């Protein structure tokens, strides 16, 4: 085994680990953002209801 093969396999391993990690990270970020948006929409809706009465 020469260093090129070892390096190539090492990079492939890192890539296989990194891609799912990045995907999971972005999914978590978007879930957090959706929760924040939902909270803001709930506040707006409650304010509208207060104004209507």
mmCIF file of C-alpha atoms in Angstrom:
data_model
loop_
_atom_site.group_PDB
_atom_site.id
_atom_site.type_symbol
_atom_site.label_atom_id
_atom_site.label_comp_id
_atom_site.label_asym_id
_atom_site.label_seq_id
_atom_site.Cartn_x
_atom_site.Cartn_y
_atom_site.Cartn_z
ATOM 1 C CA UNK A 1 0.000 0.000 0.000
ATOM 2 C CA UNK A 2 1.479 3.332 -1.010
ATOM 3 C CA UNK A 3 0.646 6.675 0.577
ATOM 4 C CA UNK A 4 -1.629 7.701 -2.298
ATOM 5 C CA UNK A 5 -3.980 4.782 -1.665
ATOM 6 C CA UNK A 6 -3.979 5.354 2.094
ATOM 7 C CA UNK A 7 -4.658 9.068 1.628
ATOM 8 C CA UNK A 8 -7.427 8.361 -0.890
ATOM 9 C CA UNK A 9 -9.158 5.891 1.461
ATOM 10 C CA UNK A 10 -8.763 8.325 4.369
ATOM 11 C CA UNK A 11 -10.408 11.137 2.366
ATOM 12 C CA UNK A 12 -13.195 8.785 1.246
ATOM 13 C CA UNK A 13 -13.846 7.791 4.876
ATOM 14 C CA UNK A 14 -13.953 11.428 6.031
ATOM 15 C CA UNK A 15 -16.326 12.286 3.169
ATOM 16 C CA UNK A 16 -18.655 9.405 4.057
ATOM 17 C CA UNK A 17 -18.786 10.625 7.661
ATOM 18 C CA UNK A 18 -18.964 14.344 6.861
ATOM 19 C CA UNK A 19 -21.830 14.348 4.343
ATOM 20 C CA UNK A 20 -24.474 12.802 6.681
ATOM 21 C CA UNK A 21 -23.233 15.045 9.521
ATOM 22 C CA UNK A 22 -23.730 18.169 7.380
ATOM 23 C CA UNK A 23 -27.157 16.973 6.224
ATOM 24 C CA UNK A 24 -28.263 16.304 9.814
ATOM 25 C CA UNK A 25 -26.922 19.711 10.872
ATOM 26 C CA UNK A 26 -28.925 21.532 8.181
ATOM 27 C CA UNK A 27 -32.086 19.545 8.993
ATOM 28 C CA UNK A 28 -31.750 20.513 12.677
ATOM 29 C CA UNK A 29 -31.191 24.171 11.746
ATOM 30 C CA UNK A 30 -34.293 24.239 9.538
ATOM 31 C CA UNK A 31 -36.386 22.577 12.280
ATOM 32 C CA UNK A 32 -35.225 25.240 14.764
ATOM 33 C CA UNK A 33 -36.046 27.995 12.272
ATOM 34 C CA UNK A 34 -39.511 26.534 11.621
ATOM 35 C CA UNK A 35 -40.202 26.447 15.369
ATOM 36 C CA UNK A 36 -39.168 30.105 15.692
ATOM 37 C CA UNK A 37 -41.376 31.082 12.736
ATOM 38 C CA UNK A 38 -44.289 29.152 14.268
ATOM 39 C CA UNK A 39 -43.803 30.995 17.572
ATOM 40 C CA UNK A 40 -43.781 34.371 15.797
ATOM 41 C CA UNK A 41 -46.922 33.443 13.819
ATOM 42 C CA UNK A 42 -48.679 32.393 17.044
ATOM 43 C CA UNK A 43 -47.804 35.752 18.624
ATOM 44 C CA UNK A 44 -49.094 37.628 15.571
ATOM 45 C CA UNK A 45 -52.322 35.619 15.586
ATOM 46 C CA UNK A 46 -52.922 36.302 19.281
ATOM 47 C CA UNK A 47 -52.296 40.012 18.698
ATOM 48 C CA UNK A 48 -54.779 40.028 15.806
ATOM 49 C CA UNK A 49 -57.384 38.339 17.989
ATOM 50 C CA UNK A 50 -56.840 40.945 20.717
ATOM 51 C CA UNK A 51 -57.265 43.745 18.191
ATOM 52 C CA UNK A 52 -60.456 42.236 16.772
ATOM 53 C CA UNK A 53 -62.266 42.129 20.127
#
